[in-house]
CSV table of C-alpha atoms in Angstrom, one decimal:
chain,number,residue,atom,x,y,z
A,1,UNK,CA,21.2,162.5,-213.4
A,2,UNK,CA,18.0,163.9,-212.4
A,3,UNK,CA,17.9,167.4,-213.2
A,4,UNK,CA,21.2,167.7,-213.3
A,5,UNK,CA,23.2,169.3,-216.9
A,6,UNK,CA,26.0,166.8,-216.3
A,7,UNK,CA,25.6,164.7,-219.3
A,8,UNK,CA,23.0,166.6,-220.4
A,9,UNK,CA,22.1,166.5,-224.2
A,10,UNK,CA,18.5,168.6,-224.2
A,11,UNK,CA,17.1,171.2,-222.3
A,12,UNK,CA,13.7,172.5,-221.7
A,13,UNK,CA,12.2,175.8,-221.2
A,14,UNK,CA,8.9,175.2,-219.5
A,15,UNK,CA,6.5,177.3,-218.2
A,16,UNK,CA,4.6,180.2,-220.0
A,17,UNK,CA,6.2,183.3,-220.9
A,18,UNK,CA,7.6,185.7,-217.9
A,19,UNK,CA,7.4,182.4,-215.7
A,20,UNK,CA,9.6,179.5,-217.8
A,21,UNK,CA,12.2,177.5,-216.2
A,22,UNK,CA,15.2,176.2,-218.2
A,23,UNK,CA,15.6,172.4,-217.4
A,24,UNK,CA,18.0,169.7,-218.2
A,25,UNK,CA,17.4,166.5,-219.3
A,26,UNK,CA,18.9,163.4,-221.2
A,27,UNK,CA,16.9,162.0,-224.3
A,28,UNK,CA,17.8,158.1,-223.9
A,29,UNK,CA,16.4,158.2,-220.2
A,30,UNK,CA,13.6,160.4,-221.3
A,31,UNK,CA,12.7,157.8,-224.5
A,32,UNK,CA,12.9,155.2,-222.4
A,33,UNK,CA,10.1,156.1,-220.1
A,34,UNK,CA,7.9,157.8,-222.0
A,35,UNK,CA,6.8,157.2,-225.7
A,36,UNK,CA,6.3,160.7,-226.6
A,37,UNK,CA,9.5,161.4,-225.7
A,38,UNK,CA,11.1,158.4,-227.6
A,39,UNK,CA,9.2,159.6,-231.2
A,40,UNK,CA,10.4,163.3,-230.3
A,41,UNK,CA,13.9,162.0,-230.2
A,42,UNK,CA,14.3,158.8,-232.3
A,43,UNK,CA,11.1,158.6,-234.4
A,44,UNK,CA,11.3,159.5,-238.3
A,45,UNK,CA,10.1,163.1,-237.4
A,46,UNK,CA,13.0,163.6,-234.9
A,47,UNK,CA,14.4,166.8,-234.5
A,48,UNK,CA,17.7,167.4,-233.1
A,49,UNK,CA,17.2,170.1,-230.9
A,50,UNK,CA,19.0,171.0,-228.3
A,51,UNK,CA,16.5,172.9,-226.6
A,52,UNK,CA,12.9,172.5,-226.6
A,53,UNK,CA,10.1,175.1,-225.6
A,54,UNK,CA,6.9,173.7,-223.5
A,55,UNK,CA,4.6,176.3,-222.7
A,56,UNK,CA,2.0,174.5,-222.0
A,57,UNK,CA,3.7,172.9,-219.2
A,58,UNK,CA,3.9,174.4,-215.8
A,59,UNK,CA,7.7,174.0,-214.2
A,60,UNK,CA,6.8,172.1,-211.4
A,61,UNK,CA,4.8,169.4,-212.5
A,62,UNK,CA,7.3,169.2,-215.6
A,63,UNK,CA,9.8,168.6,-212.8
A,64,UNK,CA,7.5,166.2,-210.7
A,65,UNK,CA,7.3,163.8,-214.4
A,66,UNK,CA,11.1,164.2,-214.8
A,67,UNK,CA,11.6,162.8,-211.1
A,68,UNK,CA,9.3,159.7,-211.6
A,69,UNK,CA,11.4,159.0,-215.1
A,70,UNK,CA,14.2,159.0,-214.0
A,71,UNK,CA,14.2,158.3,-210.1
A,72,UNK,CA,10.7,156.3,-210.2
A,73,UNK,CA,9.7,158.2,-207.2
A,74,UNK,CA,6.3,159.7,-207.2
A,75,UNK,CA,6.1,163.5,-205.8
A,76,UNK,CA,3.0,164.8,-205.4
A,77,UNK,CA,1.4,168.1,-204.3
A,78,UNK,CA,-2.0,169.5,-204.1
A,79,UNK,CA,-1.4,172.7,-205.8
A,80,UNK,CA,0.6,171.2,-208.7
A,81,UNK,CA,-1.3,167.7,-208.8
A,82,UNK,CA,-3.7,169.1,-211.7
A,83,UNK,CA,-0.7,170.3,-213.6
A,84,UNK,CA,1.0,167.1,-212.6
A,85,UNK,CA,-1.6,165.1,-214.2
A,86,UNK,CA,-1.7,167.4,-217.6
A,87,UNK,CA,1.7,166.5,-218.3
A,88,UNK,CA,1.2,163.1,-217.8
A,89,UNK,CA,-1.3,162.5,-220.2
A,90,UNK,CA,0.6,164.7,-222.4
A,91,UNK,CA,3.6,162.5,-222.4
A,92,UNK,CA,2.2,159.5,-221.7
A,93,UNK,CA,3.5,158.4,-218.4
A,94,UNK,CA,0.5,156.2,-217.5
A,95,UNK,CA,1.6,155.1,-213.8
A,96,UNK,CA,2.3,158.4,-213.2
A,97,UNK,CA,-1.0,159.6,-214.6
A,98,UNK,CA,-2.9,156.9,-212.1
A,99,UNK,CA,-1.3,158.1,-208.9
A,100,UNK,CA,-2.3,161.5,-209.6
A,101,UNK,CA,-6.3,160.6,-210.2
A,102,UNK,CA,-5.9,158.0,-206.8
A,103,UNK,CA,-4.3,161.4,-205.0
A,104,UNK,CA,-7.5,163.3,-206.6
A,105,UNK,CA,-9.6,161.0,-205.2
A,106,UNK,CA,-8.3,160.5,-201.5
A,107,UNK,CA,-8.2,164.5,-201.3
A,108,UNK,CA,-11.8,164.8,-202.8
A,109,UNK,CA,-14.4,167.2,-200.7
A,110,UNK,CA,-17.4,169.1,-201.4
A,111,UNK,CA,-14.7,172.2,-201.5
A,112,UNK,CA,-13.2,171.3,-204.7
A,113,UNK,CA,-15.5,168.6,-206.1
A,114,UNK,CA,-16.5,170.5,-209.0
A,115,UNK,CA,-13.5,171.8,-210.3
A,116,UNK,CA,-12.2,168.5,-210.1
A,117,UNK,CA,-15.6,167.5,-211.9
A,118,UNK,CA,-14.5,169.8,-214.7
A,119,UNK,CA,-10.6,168.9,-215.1
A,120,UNK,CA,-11.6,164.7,-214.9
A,121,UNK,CA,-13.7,165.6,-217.7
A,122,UNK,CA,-11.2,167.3,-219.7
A,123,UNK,CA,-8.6,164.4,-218.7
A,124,UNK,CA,-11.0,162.0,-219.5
A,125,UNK,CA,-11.0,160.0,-216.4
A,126,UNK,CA,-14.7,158.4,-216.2
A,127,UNK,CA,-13.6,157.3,-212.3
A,128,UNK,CA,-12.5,160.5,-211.0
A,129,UNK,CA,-15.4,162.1,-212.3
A,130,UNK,CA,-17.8,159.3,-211.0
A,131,UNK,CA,-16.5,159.9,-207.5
A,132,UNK,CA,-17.0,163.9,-208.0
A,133,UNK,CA,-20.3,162.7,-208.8
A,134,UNK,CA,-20.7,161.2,-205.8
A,135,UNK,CA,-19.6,164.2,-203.3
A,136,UNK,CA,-21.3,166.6,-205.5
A,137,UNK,CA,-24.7,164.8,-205.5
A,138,UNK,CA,-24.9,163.8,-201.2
A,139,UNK,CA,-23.0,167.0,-200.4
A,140,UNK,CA,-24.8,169.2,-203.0
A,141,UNK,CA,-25.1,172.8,-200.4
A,142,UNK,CA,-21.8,172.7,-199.8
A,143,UNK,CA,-20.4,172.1,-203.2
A,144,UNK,CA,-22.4,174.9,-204.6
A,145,UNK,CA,-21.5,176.9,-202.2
A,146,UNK,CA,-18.0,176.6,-202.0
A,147,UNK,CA,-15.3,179.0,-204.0
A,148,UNK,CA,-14.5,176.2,-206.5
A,149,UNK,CA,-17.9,176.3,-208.3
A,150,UNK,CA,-17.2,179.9,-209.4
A,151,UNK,CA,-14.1,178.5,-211.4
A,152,UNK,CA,-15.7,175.7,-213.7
A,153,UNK,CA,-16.7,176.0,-217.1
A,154,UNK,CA,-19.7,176.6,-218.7
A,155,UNK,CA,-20.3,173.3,-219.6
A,156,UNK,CA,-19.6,171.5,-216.3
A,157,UNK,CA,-22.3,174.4,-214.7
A,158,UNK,CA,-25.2,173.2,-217.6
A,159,UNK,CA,-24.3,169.7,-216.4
A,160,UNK,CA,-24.6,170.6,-212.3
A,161,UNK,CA,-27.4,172.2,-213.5
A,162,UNK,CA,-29.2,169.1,-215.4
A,163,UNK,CA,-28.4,166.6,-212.5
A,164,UNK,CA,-31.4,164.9,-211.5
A,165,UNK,CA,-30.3,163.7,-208.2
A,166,UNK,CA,-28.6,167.1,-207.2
A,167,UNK,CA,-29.1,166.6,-202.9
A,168,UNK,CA,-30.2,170.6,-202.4
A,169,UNK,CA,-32.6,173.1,-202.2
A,170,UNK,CA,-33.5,175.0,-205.5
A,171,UNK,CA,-33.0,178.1,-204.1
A,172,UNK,CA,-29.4,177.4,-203.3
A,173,UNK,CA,-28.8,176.2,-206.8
A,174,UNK,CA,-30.3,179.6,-208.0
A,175,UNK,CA,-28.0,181.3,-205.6
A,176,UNK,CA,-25.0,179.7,-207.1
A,177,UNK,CA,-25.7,179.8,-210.5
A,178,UNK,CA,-25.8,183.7,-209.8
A,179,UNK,CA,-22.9,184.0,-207.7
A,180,UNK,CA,-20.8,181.8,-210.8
A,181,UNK,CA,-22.3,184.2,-213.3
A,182,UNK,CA,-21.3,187.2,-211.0
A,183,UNK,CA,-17.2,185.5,-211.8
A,184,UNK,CA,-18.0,184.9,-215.2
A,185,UNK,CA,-18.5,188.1,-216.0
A,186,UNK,CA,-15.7,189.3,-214.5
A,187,UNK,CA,-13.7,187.0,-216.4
A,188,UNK,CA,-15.2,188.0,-219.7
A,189,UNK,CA,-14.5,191.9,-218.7
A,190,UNK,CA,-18.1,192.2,-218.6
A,191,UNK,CA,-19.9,195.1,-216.5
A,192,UNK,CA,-21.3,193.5,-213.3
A,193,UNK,CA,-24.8,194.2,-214.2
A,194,UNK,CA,-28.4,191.9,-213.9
A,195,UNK,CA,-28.6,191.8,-217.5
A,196,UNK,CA,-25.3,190.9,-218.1
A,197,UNK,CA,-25.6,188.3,-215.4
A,198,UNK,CA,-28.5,186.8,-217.6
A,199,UNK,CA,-26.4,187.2,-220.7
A,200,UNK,CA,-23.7,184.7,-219.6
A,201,UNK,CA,-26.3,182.1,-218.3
A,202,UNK,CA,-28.1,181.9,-221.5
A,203,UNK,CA,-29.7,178.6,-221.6
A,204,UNK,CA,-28.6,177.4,-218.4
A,205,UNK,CA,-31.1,179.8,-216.4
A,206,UNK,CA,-33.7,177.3,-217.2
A,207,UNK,CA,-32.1,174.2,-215.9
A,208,UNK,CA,-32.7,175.5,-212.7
A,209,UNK,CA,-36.2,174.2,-211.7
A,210,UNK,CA,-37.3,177.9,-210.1
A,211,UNK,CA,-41.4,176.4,-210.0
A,212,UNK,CA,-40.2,173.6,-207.4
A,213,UNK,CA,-39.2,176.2,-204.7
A,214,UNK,CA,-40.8,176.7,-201.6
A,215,UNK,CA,-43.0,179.7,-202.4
A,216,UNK,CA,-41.7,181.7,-199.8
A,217,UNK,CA,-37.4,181.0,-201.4
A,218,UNK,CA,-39.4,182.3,-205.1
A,219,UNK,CA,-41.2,185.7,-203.7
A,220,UNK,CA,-38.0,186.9,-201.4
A,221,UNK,CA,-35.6,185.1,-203.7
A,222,UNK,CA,-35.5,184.8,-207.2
A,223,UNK,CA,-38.4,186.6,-208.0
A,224,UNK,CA,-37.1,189.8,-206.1
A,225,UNK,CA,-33.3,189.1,-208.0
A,226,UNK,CA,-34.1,191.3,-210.9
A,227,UNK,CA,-32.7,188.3,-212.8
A,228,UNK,CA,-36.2,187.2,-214.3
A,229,UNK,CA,-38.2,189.2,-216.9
A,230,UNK,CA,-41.7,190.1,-215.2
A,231,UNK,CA,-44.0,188.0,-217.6
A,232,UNK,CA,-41.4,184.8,-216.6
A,233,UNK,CA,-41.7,186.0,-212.7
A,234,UNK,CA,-46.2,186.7,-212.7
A,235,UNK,CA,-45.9,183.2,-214.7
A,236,UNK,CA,-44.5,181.6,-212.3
A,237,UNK,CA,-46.2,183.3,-209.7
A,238,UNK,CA,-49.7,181.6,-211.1
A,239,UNK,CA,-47.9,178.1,-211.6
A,240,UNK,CA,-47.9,178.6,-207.7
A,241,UNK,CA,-51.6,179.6,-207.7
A,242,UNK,CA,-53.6,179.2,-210.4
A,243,UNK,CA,-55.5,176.0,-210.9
A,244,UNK,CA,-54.9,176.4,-215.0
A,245,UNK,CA,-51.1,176.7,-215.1
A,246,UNK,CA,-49.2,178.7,-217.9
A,247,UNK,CA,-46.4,176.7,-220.0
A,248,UNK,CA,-43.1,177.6,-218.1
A,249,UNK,CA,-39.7,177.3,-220.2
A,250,UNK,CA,-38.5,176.3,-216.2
A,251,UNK,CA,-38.3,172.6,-215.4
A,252,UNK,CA,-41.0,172.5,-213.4
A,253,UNK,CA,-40.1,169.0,-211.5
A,254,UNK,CA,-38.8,168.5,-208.8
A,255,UNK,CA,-35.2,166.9,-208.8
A,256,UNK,CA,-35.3,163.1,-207.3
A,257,UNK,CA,-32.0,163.6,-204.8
A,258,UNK,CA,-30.8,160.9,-203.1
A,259,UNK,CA,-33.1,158.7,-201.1
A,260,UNK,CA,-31.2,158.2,-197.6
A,261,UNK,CA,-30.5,154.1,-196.5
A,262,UNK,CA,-30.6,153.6,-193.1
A,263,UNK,CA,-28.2,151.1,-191.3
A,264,UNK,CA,-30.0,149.2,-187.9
A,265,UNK,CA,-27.5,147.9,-185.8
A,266,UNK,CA,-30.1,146.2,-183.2
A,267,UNK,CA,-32.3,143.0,-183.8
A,268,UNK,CA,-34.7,144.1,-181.0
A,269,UNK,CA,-35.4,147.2,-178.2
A,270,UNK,CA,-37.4,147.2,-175.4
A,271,UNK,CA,-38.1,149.7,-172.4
A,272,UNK,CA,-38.1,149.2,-168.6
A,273,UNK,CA,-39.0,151.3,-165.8
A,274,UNK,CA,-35.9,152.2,-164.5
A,275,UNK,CA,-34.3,152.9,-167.8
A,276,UNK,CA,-33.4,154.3,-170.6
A,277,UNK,CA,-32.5,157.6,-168.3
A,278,UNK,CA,-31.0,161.0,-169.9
A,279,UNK,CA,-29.3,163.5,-167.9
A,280,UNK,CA,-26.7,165.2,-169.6
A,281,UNK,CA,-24.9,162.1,-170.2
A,282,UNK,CA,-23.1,160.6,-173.6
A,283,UNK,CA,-24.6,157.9,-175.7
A,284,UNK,CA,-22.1,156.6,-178.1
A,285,UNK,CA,-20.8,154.2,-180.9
A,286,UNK,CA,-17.9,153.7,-183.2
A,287,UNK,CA,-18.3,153.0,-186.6
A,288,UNK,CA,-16.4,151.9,-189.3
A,289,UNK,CA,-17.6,151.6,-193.5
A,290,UNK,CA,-16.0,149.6,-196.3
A,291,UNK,CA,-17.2,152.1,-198.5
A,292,UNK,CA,-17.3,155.9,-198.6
A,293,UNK,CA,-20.4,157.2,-197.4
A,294,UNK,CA,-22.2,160.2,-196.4
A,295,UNK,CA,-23.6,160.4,-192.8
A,296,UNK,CA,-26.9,162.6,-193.0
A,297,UNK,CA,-27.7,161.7,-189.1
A,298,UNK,CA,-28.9,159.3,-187.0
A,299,UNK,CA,-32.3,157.4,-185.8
A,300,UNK,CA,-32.6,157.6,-182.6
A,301,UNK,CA,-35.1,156.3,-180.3
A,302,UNK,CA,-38.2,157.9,-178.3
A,303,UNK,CA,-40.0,158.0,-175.0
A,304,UNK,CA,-41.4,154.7,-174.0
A,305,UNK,CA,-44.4,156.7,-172.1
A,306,UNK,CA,-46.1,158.3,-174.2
A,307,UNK,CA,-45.3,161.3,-177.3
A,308,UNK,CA,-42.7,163.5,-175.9
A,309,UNK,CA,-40.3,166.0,-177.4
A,310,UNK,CA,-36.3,166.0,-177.2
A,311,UNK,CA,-33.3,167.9,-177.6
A,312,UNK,CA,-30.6,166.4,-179.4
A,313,UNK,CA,-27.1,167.1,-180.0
A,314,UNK,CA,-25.6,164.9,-182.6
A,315,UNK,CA,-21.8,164.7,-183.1
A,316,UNK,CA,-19.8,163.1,-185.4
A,317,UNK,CA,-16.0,162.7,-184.7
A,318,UNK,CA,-12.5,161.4,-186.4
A,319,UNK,CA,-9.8,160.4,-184.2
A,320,UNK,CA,-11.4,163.6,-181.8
A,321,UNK,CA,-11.7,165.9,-184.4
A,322,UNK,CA,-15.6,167.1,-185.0
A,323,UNK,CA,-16.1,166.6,-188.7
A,324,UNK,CA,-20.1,167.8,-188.1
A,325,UNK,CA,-22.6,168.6,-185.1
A,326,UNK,CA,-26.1,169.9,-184.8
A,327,UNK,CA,-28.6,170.6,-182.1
A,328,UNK,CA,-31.9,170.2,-183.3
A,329,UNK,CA,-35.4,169.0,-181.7
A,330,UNK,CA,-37.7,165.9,-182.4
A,331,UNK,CA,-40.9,164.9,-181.3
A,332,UNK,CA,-41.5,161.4,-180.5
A,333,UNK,CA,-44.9,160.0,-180.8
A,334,UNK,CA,-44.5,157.3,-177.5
A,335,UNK,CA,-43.8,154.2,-180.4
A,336,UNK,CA,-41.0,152.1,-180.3
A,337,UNK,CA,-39.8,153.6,-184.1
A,338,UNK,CA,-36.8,156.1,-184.4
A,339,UNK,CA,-36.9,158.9,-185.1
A,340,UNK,CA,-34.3,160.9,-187.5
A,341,UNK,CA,-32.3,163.8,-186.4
A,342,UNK,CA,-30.6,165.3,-189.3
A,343,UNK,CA,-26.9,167.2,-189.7
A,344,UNK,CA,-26.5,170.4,-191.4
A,345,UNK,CA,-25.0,168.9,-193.8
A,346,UNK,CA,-23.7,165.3,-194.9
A,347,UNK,CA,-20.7,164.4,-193.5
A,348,UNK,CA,-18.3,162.3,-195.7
A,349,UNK,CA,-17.2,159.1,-194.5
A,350,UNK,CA,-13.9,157.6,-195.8
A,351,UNK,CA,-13.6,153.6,-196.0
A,352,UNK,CA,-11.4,151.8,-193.3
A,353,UNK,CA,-11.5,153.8,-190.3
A,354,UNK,CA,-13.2,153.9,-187.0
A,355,UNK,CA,-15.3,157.1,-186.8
A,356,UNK,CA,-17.3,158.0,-183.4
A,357,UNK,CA,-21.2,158.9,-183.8
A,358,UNK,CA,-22.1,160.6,-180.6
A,359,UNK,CA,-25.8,162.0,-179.2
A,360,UNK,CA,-26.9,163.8,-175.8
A,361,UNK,CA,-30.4,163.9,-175.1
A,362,UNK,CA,-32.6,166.3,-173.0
A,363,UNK,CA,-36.2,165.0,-172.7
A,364,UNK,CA,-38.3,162.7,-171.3
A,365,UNK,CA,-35.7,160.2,-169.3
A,366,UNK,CA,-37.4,156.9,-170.2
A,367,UNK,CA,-37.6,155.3,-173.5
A,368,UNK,CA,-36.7,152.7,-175.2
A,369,UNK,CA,-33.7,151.2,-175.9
A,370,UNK,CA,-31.9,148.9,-178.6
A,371,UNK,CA,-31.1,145.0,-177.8
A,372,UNK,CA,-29.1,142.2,-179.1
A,373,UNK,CA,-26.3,144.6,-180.9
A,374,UNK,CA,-24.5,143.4,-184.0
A,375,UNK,CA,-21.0,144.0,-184.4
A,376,UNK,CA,-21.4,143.7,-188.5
A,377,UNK,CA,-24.1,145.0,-190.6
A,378,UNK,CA,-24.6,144.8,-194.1
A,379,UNK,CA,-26.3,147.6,-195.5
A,380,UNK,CA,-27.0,147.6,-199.2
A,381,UNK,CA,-23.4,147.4,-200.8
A,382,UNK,CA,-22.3,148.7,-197.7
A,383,UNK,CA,-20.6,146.4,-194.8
A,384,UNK,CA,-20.9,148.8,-191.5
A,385,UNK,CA,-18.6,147.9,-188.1
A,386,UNK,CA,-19.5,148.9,-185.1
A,387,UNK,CA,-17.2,149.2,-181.7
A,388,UNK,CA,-18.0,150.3,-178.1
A,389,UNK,CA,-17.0,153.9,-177.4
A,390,UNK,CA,-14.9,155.4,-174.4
A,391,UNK,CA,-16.6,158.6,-175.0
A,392,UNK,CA,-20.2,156.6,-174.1
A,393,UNK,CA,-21.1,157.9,-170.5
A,394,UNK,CA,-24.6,156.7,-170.8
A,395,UNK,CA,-23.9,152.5,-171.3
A,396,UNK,CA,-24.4,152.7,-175.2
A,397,UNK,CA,-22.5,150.3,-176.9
A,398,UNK,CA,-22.7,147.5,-179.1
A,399,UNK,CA,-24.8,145.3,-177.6
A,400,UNK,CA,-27.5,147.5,-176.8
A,401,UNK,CA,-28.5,151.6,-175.8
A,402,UNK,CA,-29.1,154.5,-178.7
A,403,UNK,CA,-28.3,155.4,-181.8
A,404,UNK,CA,-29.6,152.4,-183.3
A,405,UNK,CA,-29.5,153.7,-186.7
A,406,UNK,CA,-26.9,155.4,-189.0
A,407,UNK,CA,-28.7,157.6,-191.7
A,408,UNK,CA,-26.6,158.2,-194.7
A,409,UNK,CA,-26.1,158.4,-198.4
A,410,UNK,CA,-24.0,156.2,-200.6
């Protein structure tokens, strides 16, 4: 029966105008499975209709409700999940409305984090929009960067804006506040001018705390974006410098972020003389998390004769894909502490599978060494696995060798 006009006794025309599909449809399956549909048809304000108008509505996510009703088969699709969810709400098809925020959520990334911050707001769904939280916050760079923050709202862009623990330089969040103004004036049919650029920020230009910027992101920055009046850019130039420092209308503090937890997988290390060596070869461990997580980088371990710098390249893969790498230098100071070596970015860890954390060094070939591995380590409110690796060419594994701590944000 499923959209089919044999039988049929209603029919829809969904989809705004130029782009509406006519659909069929039967009102006592209809009532039956959703209560909208049963006080449209049967209630006291009933009217019989045979064909009802939704432009609200887009076709395909009209049809995607329609196929749970009357099929109870859920068929869901990134590009039509968010109109998906719309109509389930509208019509109150509540299972339906659940399996499309749990398909948000598996499909969540610092890509579309904050327009799906926006729409769980609008949908009023306090766990989706804790979860955005979540990727928005650890992976605040990319977020901000990507395409997606162009498209939200004004209000969702004050709230970015206001977030305390907001994981990113100040000068990137100036950067995308002026890149979404740059859209939002094109969607107002506004000239693409500075001034108009300030006009559609209003307020919000203040949220962003411009006096907790490296001094040298302000001067070749903001202060040279045309975007600040020249008493507001001198006055923050003296915050800088002055000992007496004018009133700003800028928060001037600095945003918390997220404090990073490290996980130690060894109970001791130690050093010997003919090891820890490094030659090109792979140290290695799989992991595995019972929550999601973000992986910032690693601690790894020093030389075991004195300070020394090394060359790192971290990896981070999935089933052999590389989510994130970085080559990066640290010096060690001849202590048996680690020492962190950081990714690019934070790397999102999903709950429930085995991910491989890799490292090559280049330095000082002895050092020291984790002991007495733990297969199991409880890290906060996060339970951490760890497995030997087959890409470990260097006799890392769980017992004992590198990467003795996973940095990361949760």
């Amino acid at each position: 029966m499923f959209n089919n006009d044999l039988m049929a006794d209603v029919h829809f025309v969904v989809g705004p105008p130029g782009g509406t599909q006519r659909l069929p449809g039967h009102k006592y399956v209809l009532a039956v499975g959703s209560s909208v549909f049963h006080a449209m048809f049967y209630g006291e304000l009933a009217e019989d209709k045979d064909e009802i108008r939704i432009p609200d509505v887009e076709p395909a996510a009209f049809l995607a409700m329609l196929k749970y009703i009357y099929c109870d088969e859920i068929d869901l699709a990134a590009d039509t999940v968010l109109a998906t969810l719309y109509a389930a709400k509208k019509y109150i098809v509540p299972h339906l409305a659940r399996a499309c925020v749990n398909f948000l959520e598996t499909s969540l990334s610092a890509k579309n984090a904050c327009v799906l911050l926006s729409q769980s707001c609008l949908f009023e769904e306090p766990d989706l929009t804790q979860r955005c939280w979540e990727v928005i916050d650890a992976q605040a760079e990319l977020a901000l960067k990507s395409e997606g923050f162009c498209d939200i709202d004004f209000q969702t862009l004050e709230s970015i804006l206001r977030r305390e623990t907001l994981n990113a330089k100040e000068i990137v969040v100036f950067e995308a506040a002026l890149n979404w103004a740059e859209v939002e004036c094109q969607r107002q049919d506004l000239a693409l001018s500075i001034e108009n650029k300030r006009k559609v920020l209003g307020k919000a230009l203040y949220l962003i705390r411009i006096p907790t910027m490296a001094l040298d992101d302000f001067a070749n920055g903001a202060a040279q974006s045309g975007v600040l009046t020249l008493n507001e850019t001198n006055d923050i130039f003296l915050w800088y410098t002055a000992a007496k420092k004018p009133e700003l209308q800028f928060v001037s503090k600095a945003r918390k972020g997220l404090v990073p937890q490290r996980c130690h997988r060894f109970q001791s290390c130690a050093y010997r003389s003919n090891q820890w060596r490094y030659r090109g070869r792979c140290d290695s461990i799989q992991f595995a998390v019972d929550k999601r997580v973000f992986i910032a980088g690693f601690g790894l371990y020093g030389s075991s004769c004195g300070s020394a710098e090394y060359s790192a390249k971290i990896e981070l893969k999935r089933q052999g894909v590389v989510l994130g790498q970085n080559l990066s230098k640290y010096f060690s100071d001849g202590s048996s502490n680690t020492f962190p070596v950081w990714f690019e970015y934070p790397v999102q860890i999903e709950p429930d599978t085995f991910y491989t954390a890799s490292v090559i060094l280049d330095g000082n070939e002895l050092s020291y060494f984790g002991q007495e591995g733990m297969t199991e380590v409880q890290c906060g409110k996060v339970t951490v696995q760890f497995q030997c690796s087959s890409d470990s060419t260097n006799g890392t594994g769980v017992q004992g060798g590198q990467i003795p701590e996973l940095i990361f944000y949760a």
